Tab-separated table of C-alpha atoms and ligand atoms in Angstrom:
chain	number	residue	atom	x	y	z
A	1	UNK	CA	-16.684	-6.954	15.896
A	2	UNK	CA	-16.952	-6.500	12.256
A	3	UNK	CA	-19.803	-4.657	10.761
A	4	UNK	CA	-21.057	-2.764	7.969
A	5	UNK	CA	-20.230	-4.679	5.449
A	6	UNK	CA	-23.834	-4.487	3.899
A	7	UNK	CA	-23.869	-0.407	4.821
A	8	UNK	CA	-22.625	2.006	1.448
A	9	UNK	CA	-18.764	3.193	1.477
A	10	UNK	CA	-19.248	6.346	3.520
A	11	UNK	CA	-21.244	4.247	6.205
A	12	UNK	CA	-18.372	1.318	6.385
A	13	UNK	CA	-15.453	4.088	6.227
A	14	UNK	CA	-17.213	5.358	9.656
A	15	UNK	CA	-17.601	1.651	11.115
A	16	UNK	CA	-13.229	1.055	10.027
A	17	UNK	CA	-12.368	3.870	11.499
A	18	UNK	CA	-14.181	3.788	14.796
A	19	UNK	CA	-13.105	0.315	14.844
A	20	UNK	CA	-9.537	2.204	14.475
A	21	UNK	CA	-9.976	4.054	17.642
A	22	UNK	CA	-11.159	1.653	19.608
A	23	UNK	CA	-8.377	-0.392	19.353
A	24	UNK	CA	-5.821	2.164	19.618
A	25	UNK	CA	-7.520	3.195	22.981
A	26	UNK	CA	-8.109	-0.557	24.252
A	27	UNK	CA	-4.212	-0.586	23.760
A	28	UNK	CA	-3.370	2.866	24.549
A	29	UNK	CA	-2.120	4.036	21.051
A	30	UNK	CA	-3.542	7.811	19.994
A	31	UNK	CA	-5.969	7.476	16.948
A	32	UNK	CA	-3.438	8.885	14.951
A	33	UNK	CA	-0.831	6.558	15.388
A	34	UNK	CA	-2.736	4.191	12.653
A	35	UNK	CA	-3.275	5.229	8.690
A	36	UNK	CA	-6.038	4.047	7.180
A	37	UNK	CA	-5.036	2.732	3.362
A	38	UNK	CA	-8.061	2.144	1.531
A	39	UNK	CA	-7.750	-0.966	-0.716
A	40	UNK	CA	-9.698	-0.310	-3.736
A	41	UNK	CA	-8.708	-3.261	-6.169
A	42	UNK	CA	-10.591	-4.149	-8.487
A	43	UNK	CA	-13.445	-1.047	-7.286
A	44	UNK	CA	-14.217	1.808	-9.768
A	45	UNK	CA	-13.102	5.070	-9.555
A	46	UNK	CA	-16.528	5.971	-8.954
A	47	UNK	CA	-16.384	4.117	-5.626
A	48	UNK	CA	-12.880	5.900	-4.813
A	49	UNK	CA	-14.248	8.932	-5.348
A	50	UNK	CA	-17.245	8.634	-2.676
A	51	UNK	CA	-14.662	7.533	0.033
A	52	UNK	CA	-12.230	10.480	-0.887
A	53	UNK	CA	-15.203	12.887	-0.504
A	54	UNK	CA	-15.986	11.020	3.040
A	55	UNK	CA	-11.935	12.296	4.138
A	56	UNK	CA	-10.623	9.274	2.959
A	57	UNK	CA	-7.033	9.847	1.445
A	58	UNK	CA	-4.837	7.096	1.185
A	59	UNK	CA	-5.765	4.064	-1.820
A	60	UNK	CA	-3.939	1.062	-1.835
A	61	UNK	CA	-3.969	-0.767	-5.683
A	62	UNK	CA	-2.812	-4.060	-6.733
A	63	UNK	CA	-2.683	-3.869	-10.140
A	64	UNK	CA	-0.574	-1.761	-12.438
A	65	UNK	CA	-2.844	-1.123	-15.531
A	66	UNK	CA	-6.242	-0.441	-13.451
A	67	UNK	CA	-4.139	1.959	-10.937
A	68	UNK	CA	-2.908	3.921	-13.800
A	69	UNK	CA	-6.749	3.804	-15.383
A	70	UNK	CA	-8.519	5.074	-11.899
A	71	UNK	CA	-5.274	7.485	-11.311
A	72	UNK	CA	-6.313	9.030	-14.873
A	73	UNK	CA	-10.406	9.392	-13.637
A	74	UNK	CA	-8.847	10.832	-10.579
A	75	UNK	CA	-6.475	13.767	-11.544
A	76	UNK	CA	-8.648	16.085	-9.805
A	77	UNK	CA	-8.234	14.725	-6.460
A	78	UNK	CA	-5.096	14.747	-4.117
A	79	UNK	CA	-4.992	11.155	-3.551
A	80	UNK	CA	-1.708	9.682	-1.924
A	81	UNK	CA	-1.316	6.570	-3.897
A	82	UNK	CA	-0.132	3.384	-2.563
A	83	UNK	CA	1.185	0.199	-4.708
A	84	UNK	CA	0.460	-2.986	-2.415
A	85	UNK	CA	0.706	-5.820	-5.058
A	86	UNK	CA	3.961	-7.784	-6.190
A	87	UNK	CA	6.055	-5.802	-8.717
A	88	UNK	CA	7.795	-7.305	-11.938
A	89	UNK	CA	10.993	-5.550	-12.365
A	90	UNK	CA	9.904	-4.218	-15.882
A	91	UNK	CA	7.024	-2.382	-14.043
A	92	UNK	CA	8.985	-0.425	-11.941
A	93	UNK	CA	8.784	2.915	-14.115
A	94	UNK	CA	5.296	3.469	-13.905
A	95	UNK	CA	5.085	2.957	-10.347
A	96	UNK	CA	8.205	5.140	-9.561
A	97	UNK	CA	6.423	7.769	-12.000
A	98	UNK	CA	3.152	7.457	-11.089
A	99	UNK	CA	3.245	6.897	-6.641
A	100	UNK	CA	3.647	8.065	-3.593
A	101	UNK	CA	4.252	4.169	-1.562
A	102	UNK	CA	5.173	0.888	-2.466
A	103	UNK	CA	4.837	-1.600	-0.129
A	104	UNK	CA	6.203	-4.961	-1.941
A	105	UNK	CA	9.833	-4.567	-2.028
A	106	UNK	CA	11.650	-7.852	-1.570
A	107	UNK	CA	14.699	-7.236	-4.211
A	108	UNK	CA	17.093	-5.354	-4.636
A	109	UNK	CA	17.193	-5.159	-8.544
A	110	UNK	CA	13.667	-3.602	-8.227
A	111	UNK	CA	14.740	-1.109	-5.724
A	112	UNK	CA	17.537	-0.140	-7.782
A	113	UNK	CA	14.985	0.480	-10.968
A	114	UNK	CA	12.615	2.302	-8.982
A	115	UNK	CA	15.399	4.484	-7.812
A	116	UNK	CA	16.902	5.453	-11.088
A	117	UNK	CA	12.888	5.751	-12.462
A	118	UNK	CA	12.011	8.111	-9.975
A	119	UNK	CA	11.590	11.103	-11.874
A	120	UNK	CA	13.917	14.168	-10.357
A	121	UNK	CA	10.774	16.639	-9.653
A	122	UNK	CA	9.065	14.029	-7.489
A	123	UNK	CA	10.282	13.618	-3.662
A	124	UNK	CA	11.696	10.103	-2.646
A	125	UNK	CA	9.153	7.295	-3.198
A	126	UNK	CA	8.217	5.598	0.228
A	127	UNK	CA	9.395	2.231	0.645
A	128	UNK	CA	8.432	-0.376	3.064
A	129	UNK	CA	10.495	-3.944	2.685
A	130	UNK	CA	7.816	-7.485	1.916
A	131	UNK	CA	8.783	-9.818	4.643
A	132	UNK	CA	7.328	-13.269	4.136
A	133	UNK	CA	6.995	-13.776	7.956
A	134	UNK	CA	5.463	-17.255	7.711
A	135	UNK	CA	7.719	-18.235	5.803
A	136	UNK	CA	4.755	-19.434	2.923
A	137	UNK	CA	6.329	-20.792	-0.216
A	138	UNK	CA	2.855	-19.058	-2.069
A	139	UNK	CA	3.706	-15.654	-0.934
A	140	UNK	CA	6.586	-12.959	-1.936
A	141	UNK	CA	8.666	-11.128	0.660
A	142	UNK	CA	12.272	-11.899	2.243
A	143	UNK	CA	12.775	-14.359	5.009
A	144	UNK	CA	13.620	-12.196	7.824
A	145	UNK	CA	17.344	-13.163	7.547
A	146	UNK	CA	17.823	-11.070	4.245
A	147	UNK	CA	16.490	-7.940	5.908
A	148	UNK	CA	19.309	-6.843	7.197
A	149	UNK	CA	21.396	-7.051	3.762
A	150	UNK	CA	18.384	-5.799	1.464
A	151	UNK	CA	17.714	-2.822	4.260
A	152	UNK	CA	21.166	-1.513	4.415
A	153	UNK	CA	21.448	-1.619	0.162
A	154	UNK	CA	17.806	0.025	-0.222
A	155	UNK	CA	18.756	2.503	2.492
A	156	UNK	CA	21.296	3.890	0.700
A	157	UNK	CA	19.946	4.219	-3.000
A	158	UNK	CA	19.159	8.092	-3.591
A	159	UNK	CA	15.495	8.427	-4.450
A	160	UNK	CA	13.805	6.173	-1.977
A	161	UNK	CA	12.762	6.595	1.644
A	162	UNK	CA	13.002	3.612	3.318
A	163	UNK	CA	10.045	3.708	5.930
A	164	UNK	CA	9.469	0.296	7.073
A	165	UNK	CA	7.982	-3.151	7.042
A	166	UNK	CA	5.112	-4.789	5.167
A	167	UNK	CA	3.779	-8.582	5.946
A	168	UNK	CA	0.707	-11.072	5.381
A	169	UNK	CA	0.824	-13.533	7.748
A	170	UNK	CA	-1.402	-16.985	7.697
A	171	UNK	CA	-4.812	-16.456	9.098
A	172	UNK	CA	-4.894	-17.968	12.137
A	173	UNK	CA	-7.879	-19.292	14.495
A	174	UNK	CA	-8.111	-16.327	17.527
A	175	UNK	CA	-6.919	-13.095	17.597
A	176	UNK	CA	-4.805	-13.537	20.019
A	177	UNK	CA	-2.365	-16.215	17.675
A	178	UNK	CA	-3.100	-13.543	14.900
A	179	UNK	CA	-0.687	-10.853	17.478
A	180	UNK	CA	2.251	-13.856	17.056
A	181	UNK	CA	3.696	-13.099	13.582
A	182	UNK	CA	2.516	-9.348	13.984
A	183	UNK	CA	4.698	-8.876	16.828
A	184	UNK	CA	7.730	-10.546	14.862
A	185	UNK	CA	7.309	-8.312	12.222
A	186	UNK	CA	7.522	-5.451	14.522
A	187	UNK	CA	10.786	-6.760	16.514
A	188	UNK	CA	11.770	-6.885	13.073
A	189	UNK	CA	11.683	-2.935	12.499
A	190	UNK	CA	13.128	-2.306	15.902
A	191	UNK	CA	16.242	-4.126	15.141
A	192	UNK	CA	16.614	-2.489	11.601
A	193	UNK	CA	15.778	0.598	13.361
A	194	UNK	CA	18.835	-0.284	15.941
A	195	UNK	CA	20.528	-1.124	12.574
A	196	UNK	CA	19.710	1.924	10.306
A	197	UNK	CA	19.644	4.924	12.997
A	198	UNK	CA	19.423	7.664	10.306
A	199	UNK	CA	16.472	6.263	8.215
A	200	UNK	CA	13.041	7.039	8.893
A	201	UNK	CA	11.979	4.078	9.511
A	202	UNK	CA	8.445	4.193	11.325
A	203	UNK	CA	6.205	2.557	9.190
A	204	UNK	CA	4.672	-1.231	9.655
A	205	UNK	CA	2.093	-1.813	7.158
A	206	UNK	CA	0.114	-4.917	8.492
A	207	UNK	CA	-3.796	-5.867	9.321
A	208	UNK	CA	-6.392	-6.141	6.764
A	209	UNK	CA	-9.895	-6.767	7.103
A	210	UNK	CA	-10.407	-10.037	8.978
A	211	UNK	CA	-7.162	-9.194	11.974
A	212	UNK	CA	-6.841	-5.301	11.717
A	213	UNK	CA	-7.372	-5.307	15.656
A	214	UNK	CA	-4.534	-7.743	15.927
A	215	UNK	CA	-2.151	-5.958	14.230
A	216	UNK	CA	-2.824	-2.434	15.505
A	217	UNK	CA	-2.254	-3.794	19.123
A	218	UNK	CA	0.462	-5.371	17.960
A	219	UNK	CA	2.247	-1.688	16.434
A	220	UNK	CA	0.660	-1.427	13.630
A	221	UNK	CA	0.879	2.413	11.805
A	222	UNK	CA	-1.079	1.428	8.215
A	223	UNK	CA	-3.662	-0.942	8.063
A	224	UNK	CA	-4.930	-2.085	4.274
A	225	UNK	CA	-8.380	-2.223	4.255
A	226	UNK	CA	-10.401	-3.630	1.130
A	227	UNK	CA	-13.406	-5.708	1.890
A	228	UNK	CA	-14.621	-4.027	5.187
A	229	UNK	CA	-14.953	-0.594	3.620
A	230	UNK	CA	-15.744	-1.602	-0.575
A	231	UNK	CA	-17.496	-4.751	0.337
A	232	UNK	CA	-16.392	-8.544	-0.740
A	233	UNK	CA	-14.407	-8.686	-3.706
A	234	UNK	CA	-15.881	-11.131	-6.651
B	301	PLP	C1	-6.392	-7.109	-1.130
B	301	PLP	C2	-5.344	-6.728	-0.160
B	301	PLP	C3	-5.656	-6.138	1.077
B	301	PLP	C4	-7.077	-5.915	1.560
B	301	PLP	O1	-7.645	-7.125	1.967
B	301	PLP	P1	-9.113	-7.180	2.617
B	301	PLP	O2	-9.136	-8.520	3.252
B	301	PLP	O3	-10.091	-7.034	1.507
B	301	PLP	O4	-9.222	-6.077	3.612
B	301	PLP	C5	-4.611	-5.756	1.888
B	301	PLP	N1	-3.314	-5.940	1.541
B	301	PLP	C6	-2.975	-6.509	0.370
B	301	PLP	C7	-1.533	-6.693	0.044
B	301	PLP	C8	-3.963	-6.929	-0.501
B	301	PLP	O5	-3.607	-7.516	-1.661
């Protein structure tokens, strides 16, 4: 069930993250097993503040310009930042510069940037590879094919950690249709894992607010939350 969505930050952070365990018990996961990424587009840094004093840690941001703004209102906090929107390849420095995830790979030209950009005092930037498992002509990621070529060539550029795979499947009616592409996605990282045996590849980033159970019985180790913790979006 989904609840809290009238309750303030704190009392919704509580509500995800019980949600959290119970699904990771229903399907015998520990609690741990799942990261909870707080997706704080288009919030204030006001509101990121009140979940980071709750324990929250990890903030996922779509856009460039307001990340950097809220990162500058934030200095004082030991946020691990996550970029979870598409990426022009003339963006890539700031990201590279400015955090710790990026979660919308699907080229190798940006990969390349973000290596070179990745300034030498920083350790690797964490990478997770956009698959477009529904194959949706409206959304970014690579068809599942291309994995296999794009892993390999981001695997071996210096200054990223490839740790997985990020998707946003169709909504679909029940919950249990909702498991379908989830379940691809994670075949997915078990054959690039067969593939890549030295990377550190135990990351899928899938489930957001309307089929976070879904995914996290379906493998899921970050879930990007927005609405069910910050309330709707306008
Ligand atoms: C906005 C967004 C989310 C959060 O979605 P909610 O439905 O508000 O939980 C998760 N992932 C990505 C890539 C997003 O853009």
């Amino acid at each position: 069930m989904r609840k809290g969505l009238r309750g303030s930050i704190v009392e919704n952070l509580n509500s995800v993250t019980e949600r959290i365990v119970t699904a990771c018990r229903f399907c015998n996961r520990p609690a741990d097993a799942v990261t909870l990424l707080a997706v704080s587009k288009t919030r204030p840094a006001a509101d990121l503040r009140a979940a980071y004093t709750a324990g929250q840690r990890h903030f996922g941001e779509n856009y460039l310009q307001e990340a950097l703004d809220k990162q500058a209102e934030l200095t004082d906090l030991d946020i691990v930042w996550h970029f979870i929107g598409p990426l022009q390849s003339n963006k890539t420095r700031d990201v590279a510069a400015h955090f710790h995830w990026l979660h919308t790979v699907d080229r190798l030209k940006v990969a390349r940037r973000l290596s070179e950009q990745r300034p030498a005092d920083l350790p690797p930037l964490n990478i997770c590879l956009q698959v477009n498992i529904d194959a949706e002509e409206s959304k970014s990621g690579i068809a599942p094919e291309e994995l296999p070529a794009l892993a390999a060539a981001v695997a071996g550029l210096p200054n990223l950690r490839l740790r997985g795979l990020m998707a946003i499947p169709a909504p679909r009616g029940a919950s249990e249709d909702q498991r379908i592409p989830f379940r691809q996605l994670a075949v997915l990282l078990e054959t690039l894992k067969a593939q890549l045996p030295e990377q550190p590849l135990d990351t899928l980033s899938m489930g957001m607010s309307a089929d976070m159970e879904a995914a996290i019985f379906s493998g899921a180790t970050i879930v990007r939350i927005g609405t069910d913790i910050f309330g709707a979006r306008k």
